[in-house]
CSV table of C-alpha atoms in Angstrom, one decimal:
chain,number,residue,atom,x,y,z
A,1,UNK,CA,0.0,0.0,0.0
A,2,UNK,CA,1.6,3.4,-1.4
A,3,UNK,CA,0.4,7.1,-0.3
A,4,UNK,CA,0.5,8.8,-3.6
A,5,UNK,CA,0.8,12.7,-3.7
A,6,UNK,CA,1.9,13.6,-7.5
A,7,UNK,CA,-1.4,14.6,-9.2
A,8,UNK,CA,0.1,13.6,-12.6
A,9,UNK,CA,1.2,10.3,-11.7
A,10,UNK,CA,-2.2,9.5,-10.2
A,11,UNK,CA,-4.1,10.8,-13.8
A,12,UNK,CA,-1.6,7.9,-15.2
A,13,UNK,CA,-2.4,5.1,-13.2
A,14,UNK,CA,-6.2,5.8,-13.1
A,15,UNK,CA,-6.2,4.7,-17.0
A,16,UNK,CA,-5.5,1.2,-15.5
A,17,UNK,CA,-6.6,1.5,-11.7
A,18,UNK,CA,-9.6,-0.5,-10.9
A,19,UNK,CA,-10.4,-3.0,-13.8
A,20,UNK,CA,-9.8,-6.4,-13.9
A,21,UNK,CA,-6.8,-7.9,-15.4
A,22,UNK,CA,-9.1,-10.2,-18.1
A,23,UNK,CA,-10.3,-5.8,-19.2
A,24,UNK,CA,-6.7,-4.8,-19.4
A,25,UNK,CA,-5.3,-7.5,-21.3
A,26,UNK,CA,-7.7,-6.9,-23.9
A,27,UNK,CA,-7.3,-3.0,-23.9
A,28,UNK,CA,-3.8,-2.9,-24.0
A,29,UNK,CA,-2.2,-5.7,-25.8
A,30,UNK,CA,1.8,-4.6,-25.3
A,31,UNK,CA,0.6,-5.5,-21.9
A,32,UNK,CA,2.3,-9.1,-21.6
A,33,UNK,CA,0.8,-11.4,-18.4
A,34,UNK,CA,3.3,-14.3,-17.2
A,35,UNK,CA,2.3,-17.0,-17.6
A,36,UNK,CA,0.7,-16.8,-20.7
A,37,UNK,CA,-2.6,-16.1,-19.6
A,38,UNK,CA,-4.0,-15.5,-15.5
A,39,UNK,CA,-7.5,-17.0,-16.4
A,40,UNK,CA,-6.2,-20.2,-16.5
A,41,UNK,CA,-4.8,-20.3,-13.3
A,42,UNK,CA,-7.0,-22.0,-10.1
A,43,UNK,CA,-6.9,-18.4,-8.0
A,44,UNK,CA,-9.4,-16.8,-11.2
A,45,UNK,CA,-6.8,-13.7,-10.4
A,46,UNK,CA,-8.3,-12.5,-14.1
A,47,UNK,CA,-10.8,-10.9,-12.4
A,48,UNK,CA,-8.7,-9.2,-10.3
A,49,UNK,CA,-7.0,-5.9,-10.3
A,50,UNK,CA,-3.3,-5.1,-10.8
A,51,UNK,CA,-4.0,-2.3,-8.4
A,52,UNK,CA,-6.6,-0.3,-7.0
A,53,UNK,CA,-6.8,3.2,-5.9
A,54,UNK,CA,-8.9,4.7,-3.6
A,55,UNK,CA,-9.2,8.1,-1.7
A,56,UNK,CA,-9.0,8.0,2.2
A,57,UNK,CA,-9.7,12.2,2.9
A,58,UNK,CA,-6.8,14.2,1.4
A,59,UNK,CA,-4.8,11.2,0.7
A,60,UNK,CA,-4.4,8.3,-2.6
A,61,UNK,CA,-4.1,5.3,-1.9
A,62,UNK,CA,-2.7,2.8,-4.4
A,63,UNK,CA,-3.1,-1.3,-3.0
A,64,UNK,CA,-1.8,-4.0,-5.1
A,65,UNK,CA,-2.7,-7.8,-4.4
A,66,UNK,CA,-0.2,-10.8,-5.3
A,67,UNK,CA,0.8,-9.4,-9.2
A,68,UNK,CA,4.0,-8.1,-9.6
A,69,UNK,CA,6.4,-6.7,-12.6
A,70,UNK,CA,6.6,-3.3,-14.4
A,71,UNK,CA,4.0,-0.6,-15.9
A,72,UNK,CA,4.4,2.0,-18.0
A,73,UNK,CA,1.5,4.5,-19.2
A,74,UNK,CA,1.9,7.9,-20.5
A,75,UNK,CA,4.9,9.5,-18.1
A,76,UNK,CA,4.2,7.4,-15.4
A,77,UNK,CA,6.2,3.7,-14.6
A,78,UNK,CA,5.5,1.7,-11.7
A,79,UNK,CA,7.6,-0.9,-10.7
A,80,UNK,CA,5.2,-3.4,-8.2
A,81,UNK,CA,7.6,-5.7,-5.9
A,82,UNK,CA,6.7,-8.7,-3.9
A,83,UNK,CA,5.8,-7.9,-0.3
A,84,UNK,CA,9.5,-9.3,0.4
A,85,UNK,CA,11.7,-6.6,-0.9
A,86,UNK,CA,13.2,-4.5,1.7
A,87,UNK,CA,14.8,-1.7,1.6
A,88,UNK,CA,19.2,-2.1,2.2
A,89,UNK,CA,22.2,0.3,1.3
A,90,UNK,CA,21.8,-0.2,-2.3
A,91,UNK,CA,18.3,0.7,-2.2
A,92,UNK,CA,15.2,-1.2,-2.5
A,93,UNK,CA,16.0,-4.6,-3.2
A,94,UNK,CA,13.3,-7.5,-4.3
A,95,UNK,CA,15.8,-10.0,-4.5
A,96,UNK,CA,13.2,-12.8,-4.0
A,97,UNK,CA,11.1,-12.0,-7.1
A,98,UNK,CA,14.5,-12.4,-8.8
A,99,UNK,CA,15.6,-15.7,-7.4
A,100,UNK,CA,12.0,-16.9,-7.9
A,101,UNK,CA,12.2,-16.0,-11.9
A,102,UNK,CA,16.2,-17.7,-12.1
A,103,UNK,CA,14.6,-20.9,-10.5
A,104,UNK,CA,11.9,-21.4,-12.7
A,105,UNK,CA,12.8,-19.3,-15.8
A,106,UNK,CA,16.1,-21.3,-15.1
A,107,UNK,CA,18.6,-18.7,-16.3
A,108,UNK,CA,21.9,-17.3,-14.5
A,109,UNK,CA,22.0,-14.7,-12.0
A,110,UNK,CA,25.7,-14.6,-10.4
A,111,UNK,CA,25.3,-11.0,-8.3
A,112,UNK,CA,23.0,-7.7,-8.6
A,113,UNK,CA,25.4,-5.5,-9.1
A,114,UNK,CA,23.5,-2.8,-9.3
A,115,UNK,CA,20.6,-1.4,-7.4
A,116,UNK,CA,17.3,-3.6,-8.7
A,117,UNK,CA,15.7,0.1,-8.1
A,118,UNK,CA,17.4,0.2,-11.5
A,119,UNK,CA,16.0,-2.5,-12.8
A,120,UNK,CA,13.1,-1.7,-15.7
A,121,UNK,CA,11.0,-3.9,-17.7
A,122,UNK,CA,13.5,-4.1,-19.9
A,123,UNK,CA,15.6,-6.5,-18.3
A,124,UNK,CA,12.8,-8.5,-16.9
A,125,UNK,CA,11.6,-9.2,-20.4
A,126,UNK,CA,15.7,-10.2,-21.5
A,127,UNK,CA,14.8,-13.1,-18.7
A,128,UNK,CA,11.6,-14.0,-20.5
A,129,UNK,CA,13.5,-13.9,-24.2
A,130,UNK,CA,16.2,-16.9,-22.9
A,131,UNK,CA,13.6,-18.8,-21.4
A,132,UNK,CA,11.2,-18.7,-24.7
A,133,UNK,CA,14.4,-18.7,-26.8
A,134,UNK,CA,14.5,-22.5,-25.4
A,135,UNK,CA,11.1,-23.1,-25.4
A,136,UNK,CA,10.8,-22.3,-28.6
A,137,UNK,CA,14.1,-23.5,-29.9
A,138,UNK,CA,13.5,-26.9,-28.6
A,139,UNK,CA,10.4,-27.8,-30.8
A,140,UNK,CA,13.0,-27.5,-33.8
A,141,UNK,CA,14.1,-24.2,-35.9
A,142,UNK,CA,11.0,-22.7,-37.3
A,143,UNK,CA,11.3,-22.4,-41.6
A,144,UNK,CA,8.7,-20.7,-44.0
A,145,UNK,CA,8.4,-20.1,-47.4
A,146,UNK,CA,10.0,-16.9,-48.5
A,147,UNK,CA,9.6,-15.3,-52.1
A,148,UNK,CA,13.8,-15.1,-53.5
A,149,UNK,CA,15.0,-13.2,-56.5
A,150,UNK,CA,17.9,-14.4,-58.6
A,151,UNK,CA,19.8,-13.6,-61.4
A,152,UNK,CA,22.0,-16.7,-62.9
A,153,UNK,CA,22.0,-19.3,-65.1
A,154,UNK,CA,20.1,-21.9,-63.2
A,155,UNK,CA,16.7,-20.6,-64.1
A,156,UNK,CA,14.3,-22.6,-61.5
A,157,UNK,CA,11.0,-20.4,-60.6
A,158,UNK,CA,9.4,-18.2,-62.5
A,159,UNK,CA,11.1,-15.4,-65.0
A,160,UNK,CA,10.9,-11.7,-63.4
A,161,UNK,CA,10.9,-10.4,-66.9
A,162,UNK,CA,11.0,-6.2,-65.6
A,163,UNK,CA,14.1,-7.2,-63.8
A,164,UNK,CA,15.5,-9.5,-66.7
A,165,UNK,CA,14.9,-6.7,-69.2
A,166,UNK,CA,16.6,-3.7,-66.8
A,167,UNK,CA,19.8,-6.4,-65.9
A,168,UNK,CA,20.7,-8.5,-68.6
A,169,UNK,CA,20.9,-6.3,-71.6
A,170,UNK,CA,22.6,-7.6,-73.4
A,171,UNK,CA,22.1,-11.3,-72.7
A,172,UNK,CA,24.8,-12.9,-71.4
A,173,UNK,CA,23.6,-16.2,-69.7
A,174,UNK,CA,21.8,-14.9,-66.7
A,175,UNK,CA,18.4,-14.8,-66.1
A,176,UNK,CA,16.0,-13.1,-63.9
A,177,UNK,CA,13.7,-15.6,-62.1
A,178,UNK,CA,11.7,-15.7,-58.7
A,179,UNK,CA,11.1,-18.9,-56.4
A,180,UNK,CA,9.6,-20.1,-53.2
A,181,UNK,CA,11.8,-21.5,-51.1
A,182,UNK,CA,11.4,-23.0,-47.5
A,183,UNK,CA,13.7,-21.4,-45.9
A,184,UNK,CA,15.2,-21.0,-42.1
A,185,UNK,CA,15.8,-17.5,-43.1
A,186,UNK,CA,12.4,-15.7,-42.5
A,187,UNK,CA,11.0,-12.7,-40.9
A,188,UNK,CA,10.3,-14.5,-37.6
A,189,UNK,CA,13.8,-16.2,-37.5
A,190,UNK,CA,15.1,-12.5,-38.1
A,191,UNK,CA,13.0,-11.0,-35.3
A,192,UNK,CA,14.6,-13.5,-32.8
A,193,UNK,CA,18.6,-11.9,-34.8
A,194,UNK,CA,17.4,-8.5,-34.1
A,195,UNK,CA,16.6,-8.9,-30.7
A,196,UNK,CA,19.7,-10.7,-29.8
A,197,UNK,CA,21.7,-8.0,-31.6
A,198,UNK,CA,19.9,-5.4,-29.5
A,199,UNK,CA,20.3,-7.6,-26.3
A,200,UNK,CA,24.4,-7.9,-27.1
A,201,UNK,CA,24.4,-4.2,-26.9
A,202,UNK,CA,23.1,-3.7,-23.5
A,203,UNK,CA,25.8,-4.1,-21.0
A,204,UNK,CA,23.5,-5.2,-17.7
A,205,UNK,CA,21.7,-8.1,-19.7
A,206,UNK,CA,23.8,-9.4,-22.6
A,207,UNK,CA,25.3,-12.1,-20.5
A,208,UNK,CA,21.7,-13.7,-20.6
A,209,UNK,CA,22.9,-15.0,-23.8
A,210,UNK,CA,25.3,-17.2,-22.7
A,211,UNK,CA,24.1,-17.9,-19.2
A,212,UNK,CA,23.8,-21.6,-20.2
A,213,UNK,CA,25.1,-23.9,-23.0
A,214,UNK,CA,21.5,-24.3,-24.5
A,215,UNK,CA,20.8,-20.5,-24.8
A,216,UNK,CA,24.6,-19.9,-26.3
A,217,UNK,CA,23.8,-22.9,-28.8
A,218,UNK,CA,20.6,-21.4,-29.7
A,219,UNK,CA,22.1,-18.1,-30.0
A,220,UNK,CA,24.9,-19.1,-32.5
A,221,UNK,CA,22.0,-21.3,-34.3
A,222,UNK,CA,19.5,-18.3,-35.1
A,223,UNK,CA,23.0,-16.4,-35.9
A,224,UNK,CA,24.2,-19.1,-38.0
A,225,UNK,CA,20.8,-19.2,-40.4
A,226,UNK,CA,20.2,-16.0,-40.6
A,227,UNK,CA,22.4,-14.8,-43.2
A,228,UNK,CA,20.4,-12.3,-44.9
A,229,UNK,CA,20.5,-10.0,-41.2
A,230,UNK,CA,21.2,-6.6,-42.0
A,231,UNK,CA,20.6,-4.2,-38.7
A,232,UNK,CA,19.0,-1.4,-41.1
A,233,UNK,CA,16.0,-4.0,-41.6
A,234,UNK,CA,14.8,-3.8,-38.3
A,235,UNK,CA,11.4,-1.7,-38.9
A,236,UNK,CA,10.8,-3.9,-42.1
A,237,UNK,CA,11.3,-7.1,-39.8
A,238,UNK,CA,9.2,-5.6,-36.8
A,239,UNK,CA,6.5,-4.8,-39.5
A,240,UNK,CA,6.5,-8.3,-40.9
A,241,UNK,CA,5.6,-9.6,-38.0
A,242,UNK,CA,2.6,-7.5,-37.1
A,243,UNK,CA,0.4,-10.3,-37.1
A,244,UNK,CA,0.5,-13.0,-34.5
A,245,UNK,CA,2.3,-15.5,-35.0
A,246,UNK,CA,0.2,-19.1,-35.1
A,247,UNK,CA,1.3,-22.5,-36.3
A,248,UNK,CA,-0.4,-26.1,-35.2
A,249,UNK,CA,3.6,-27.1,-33.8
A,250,UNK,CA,5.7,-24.1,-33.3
A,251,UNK,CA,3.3,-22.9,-30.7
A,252,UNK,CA,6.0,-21.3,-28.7
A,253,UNK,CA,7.7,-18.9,-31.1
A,254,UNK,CA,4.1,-17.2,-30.5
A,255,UNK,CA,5.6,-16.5,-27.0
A,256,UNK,CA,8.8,-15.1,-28.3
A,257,UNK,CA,7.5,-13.4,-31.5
A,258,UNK,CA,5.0,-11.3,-28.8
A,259,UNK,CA,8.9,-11.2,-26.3
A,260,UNK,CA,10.8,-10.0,-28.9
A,261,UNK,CA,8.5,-7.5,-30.4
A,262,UNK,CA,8.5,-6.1,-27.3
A,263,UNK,CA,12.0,-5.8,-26.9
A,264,UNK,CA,12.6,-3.8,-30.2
A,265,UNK,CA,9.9,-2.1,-29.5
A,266,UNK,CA,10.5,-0.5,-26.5
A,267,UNK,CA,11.7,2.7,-26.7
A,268,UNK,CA,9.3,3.8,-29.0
A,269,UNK,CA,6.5,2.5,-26.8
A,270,UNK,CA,7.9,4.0,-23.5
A,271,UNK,CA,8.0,7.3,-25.4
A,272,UNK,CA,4.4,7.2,-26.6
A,273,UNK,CA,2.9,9.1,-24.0
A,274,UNK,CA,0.4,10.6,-25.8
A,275,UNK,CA,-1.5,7.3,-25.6
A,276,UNK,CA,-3.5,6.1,-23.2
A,277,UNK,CA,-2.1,2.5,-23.8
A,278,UNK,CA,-0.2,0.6,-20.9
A,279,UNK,CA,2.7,-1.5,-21.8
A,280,UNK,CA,4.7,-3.5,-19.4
A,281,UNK,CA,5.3,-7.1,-17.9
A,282,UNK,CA,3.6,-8.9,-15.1
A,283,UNK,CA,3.8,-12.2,-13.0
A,284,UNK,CA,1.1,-13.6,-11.3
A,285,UNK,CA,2.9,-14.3,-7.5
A,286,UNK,CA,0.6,-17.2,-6.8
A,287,UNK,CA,2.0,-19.3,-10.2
A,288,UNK,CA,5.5,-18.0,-9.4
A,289,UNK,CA,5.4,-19.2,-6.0
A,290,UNK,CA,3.9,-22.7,-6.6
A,291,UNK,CA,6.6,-23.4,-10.0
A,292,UNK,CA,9.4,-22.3,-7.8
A,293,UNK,CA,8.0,-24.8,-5.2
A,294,UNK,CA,8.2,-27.0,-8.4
A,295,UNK,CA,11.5,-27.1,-9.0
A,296,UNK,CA,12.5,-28.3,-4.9
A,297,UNK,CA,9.6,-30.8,-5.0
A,298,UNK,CA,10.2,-32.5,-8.0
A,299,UNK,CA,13.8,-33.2,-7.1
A,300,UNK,CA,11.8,-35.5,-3.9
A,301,UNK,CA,9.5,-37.3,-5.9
A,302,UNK,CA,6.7,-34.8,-5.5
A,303,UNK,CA,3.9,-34.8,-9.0
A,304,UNK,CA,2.9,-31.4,-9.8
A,305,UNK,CA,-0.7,-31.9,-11.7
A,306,UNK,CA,-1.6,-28.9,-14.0
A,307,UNK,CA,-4.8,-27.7,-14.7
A,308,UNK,CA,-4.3,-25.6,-18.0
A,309,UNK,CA,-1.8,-28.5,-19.7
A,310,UNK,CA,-4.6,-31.5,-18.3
A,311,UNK,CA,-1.9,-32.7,-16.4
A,312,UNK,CA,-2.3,-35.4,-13.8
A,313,UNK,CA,-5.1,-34.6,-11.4
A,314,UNK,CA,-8.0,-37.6,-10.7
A,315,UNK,CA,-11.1,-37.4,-11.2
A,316,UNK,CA,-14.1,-37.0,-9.2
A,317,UNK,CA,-16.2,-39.5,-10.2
A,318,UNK,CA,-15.8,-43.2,-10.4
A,319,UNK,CA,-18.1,-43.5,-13.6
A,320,UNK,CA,-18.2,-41.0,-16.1
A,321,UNK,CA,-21.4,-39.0,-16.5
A,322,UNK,CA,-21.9,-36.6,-18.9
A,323,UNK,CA,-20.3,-33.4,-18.1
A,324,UNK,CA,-19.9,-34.7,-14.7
A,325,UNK,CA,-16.4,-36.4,-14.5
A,326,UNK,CA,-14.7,-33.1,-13.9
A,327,UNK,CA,-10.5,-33.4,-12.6
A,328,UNK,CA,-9.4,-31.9,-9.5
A,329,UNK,CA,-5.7,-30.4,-9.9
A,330,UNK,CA,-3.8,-30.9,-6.3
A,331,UNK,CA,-0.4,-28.5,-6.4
A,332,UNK,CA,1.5,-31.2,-5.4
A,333,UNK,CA,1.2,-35.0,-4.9
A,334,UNK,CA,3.3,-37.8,-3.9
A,335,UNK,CA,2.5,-41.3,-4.2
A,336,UNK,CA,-1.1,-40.5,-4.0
A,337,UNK,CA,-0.7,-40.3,0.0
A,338,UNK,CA,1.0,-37.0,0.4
A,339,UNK,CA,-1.1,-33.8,-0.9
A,340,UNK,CA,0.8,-30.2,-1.1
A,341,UNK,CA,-0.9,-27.0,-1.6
A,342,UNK,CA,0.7,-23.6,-2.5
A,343,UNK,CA,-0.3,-20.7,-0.8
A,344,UNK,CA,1.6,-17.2,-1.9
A,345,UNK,CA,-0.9,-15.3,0.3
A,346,UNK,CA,-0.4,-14.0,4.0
A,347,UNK,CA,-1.3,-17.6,6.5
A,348,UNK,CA,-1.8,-17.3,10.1
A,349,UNK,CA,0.1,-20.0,12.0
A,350,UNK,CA,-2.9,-20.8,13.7
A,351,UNK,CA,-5.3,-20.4,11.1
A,352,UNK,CA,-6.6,-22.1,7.9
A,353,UNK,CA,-9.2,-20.3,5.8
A,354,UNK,CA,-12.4,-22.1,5.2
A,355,UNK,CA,-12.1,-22.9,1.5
A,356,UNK,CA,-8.5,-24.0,1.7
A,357,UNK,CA,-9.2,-26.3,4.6
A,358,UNK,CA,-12.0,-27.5,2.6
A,359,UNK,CA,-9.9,-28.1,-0.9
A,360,UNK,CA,-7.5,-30.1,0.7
A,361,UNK,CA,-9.8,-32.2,2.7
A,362,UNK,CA,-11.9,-33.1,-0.5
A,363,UNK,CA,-8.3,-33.8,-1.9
A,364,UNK,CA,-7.6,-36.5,0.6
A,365,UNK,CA,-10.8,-37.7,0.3
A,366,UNK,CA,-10.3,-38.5,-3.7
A,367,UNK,CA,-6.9,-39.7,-3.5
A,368,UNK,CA,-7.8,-41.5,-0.2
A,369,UNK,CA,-4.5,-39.9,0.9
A,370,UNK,CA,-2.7,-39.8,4.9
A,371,UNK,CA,-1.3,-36.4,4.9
A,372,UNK,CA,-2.4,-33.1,3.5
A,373,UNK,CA,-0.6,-30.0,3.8
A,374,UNK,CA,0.3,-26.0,2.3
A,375,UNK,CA,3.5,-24.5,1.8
A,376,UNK,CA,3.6,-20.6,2.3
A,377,UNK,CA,6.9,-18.2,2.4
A,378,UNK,CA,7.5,-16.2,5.4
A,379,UNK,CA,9.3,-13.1,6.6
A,380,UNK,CA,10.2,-15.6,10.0
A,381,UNK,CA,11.7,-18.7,11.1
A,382,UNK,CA,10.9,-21.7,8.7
A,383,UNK,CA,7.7,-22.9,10.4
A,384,UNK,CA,6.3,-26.7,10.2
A,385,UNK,CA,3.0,-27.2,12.4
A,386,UNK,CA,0.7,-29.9,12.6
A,387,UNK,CA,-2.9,-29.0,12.7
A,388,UNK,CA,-4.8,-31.8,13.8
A,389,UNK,CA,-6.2,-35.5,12.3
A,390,UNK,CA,-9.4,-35.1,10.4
A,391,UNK,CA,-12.6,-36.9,11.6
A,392,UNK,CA,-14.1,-39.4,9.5
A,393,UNK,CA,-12.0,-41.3,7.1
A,394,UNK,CA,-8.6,-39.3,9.1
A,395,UNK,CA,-5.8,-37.8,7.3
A,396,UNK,CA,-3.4,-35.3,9.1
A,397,UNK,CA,-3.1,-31.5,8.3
A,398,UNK,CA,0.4,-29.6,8.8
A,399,UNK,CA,1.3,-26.5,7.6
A,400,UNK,CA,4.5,-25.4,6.3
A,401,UNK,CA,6.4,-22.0,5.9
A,402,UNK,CA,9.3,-21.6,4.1
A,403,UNK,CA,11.8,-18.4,5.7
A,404,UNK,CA,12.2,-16.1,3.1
A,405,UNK,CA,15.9,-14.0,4.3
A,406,UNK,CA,15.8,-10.3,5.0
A,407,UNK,CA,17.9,-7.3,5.2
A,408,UNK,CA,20.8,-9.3,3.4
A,409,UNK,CA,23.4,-7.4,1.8
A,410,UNK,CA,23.9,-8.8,-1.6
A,411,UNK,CA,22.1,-11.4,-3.6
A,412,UNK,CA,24.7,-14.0,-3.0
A,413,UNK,CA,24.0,-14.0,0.6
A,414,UNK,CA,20.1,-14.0,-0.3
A,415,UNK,CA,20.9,-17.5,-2.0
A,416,UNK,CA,23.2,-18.8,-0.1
A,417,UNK,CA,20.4,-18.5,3.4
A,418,UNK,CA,17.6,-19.0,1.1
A,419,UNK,CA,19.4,-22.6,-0.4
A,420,UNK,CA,20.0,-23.1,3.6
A,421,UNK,CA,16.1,-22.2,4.1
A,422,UNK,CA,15.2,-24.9,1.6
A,423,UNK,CA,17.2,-28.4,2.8
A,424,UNK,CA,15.6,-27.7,6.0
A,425,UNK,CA,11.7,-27.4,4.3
A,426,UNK,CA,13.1,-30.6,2.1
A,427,UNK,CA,14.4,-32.7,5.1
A,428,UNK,CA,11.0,-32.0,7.1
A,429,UNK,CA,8.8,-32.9,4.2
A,430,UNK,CA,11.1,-36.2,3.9
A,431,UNK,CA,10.3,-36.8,7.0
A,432,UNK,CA,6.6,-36.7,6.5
A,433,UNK,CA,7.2,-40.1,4.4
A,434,UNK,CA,5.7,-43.5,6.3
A,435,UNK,CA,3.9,-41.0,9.3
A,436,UNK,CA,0.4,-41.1,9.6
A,437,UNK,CA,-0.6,-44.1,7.5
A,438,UNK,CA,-4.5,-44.7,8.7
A,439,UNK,CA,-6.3,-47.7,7.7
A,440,UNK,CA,-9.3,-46.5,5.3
A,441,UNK,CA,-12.3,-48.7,6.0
């Protein structure tokens, strides 16, 4: 919650204050949601707002809820943090937002050099271009059929008789033909060469490129087939691809044609002011918390069923009925006798909301599992508690809190107490294994 005194940067933010997130996406397409799209998460956060404003007497209030990223509209840019950053000697630091985005975007971060108040949407959308860049880059490089125009002896395509007549008089041999060619050297190929051209300029980012093996081999691959790059193109390449992108298999270079349009794009749209259009990045902290949760569980045998992918889950019924036999999607399962839900929100040590308490006990009740439990960061101590067995058919409830560090002074001391933070959430949910096994009647 932000007081907010500057008249003209509350005009700016009322163009998006107030309206849900499903409005604004629609409204404002260089506005780019992580993950692809909030309304297919579980928390419905589409009908949510980025942030709200409100007037308490002479004063502007400006709340946000669990989105975070970068803004901009007309003058105005607003950077939204998790609740985690703090302020330290080198400013306002959010290093967990960054730790969670290398763990599950899975690219390089050796130190924050510089104050992260630095840090714009730019470089959060260099993150997102690596981890498309793979994405896409691992369904195969994407080739089209491009018009080419030649002039030689090995007539194959169709005579270009105005270009014949102007270049081969006299005759010597040559002709002037056109052909299709499927070809790794197309406009959306050379939008992914222009935007690692402009990202090798940009001294904070450019090691992105080569944070891994894979990104530097899919670097030198888009470099290596696009021969035809020429850096005065770039508006003629942007405008080629000012339709989406949409293809039955390359599905992800629609992710990193929208990434890298951005990108090369960005000056121009951070000076548009004159338009009442928003542009920016943002991350849904409910999905980031629950995939960084992903990448510790999976390394213990935990499943992670997805809703929007129709990923594990079970179903509800034994017999299916006709629009009845609707899948529930637990967070996290193991051996269908350990369930795991990821809360990002605020959870009392003593407390479980209604509705959670009530997911998670219909959740044992399908899978007929022992133990059910949620997983929230904390600004404290790590925290494991157990709640009580259930009546009925039994099953315990804990509750877990993983420490999130404070006031550190550099980002390698973030990770190195967060990584300590984390064996001692892993070795207590190992321990769960082979406790409370109840015999189901």
């Amino acid at each position: 919650m932000d007081d907010l005194e500057d008249k003209k940067v509350i005009s700016d933010l009322s163009v998006l204050a107030n309206q849900s997130i499903a409005e604004l996406a629609k409204t404002h397409p260089e506005l780019l949601i992580f993950p692809d799209s909030f309304e297919a998460n579980d928390d419905d956060i589409s009908k949510s707002a980025i942030f709200e404003l409100s007037v308490k007497g002479s004063k502007t209030i400006l709340e946000t809820g669990n989105i975070m990223g970068f803004i901009g509209v007309k003058d105005t840019q607003l950077k939204i943090q998790s609740r985690f950053a703090k302020v330290s000697v080198y400013g306002q630091e959010d290093y967990f937002l960054h730790y969670m985005l290398h763990k599950v975007l899975k690219f390089n971060v050796l130190d924050l050099k510089h104050s992260r108040s630095q840090t714009n949407i730019f470089d959060f959308l260099v993150y997102l271009f690596a981890y498309y860049l793979k994405k896409a880059l691992s369904q195969g490089l994407y080739k089209a059929y491009q018009k080419r125009r030649y002039n030689d002896s090995n007539l194959k395509g169709k005579i270009d008789i105005q270009t014949h007549v102007k270049r081969n008089q006299p005759f010597h041999g040559n002709m002037a033909y056109m052909v299709r060619e499927y070809s790794f050297d197309n406009p959306v190929i050379q939008l992914v060469r222009h935007t690692i051209e402009l990202i090798k300029q940009k001294p904070n980012v450019r090691d992105v490129l080569h944070s891994d093996s894979d990104t530097l081999d899919f670097v030198n691959l888009i470099v290596q087939h696009t021969p035809s790059y020429d850096a005065r193109e770039k508006q003629t390449v942007i405008h080629e691809n000012r339709k989406p992108f949409m293809h039955p298999y390359f599905t992800e270079y629609a992710h990193l044609q929208k990434i890298c349009l951005q990108l090369l794009r960005y000056e121009e749209l951070k000076y548009a002011k004159s338009k009442d259009k928003a542009y920016g990045i943002l991350f849904d902290g409910a999905w980031l918390w629950e995939e960084y949760l992903d990448t510790l569980l999976s390394k213990i045998g935990y499943a992670h069923p997805q809703n929007k992918r129709s990923k594990g889950g079970i179903n509800t019924y034994v017999q299916k009925f006709e629009g009845n036999n609707v899948r529930r999607y637990p967070d996290f399962v193991k051996d269908n006798q350990i369930i795991l839900d990821a809360k990002y929100k605020h959870m009392k040590d003593n407390n479980i909301a209604r509705d959670d308490l009530n997911q998670i006990i219909s959740y044992l009740y399908l899978y007929k599992a022992d133990i059910g439990g949620f997983i929230a960061p904390s600004e404290d101590e790590n925290i494991a508690l157990k709640m009580g067995t259930l009546n009925g058919y039994g099953g315990v409830i804990h509750k877990f809190k993983l420490a999130i560090p404070q006031n550190m002074d550099s980002y390698l001391q973030f990770k190195k107490e967060i990584a300590a933070n984390e064996t001692q959430l892993i070795s207590t949910l190992l321990n769960l294994e082979g406790i409370g096994k109840t015999v189901r009647v």
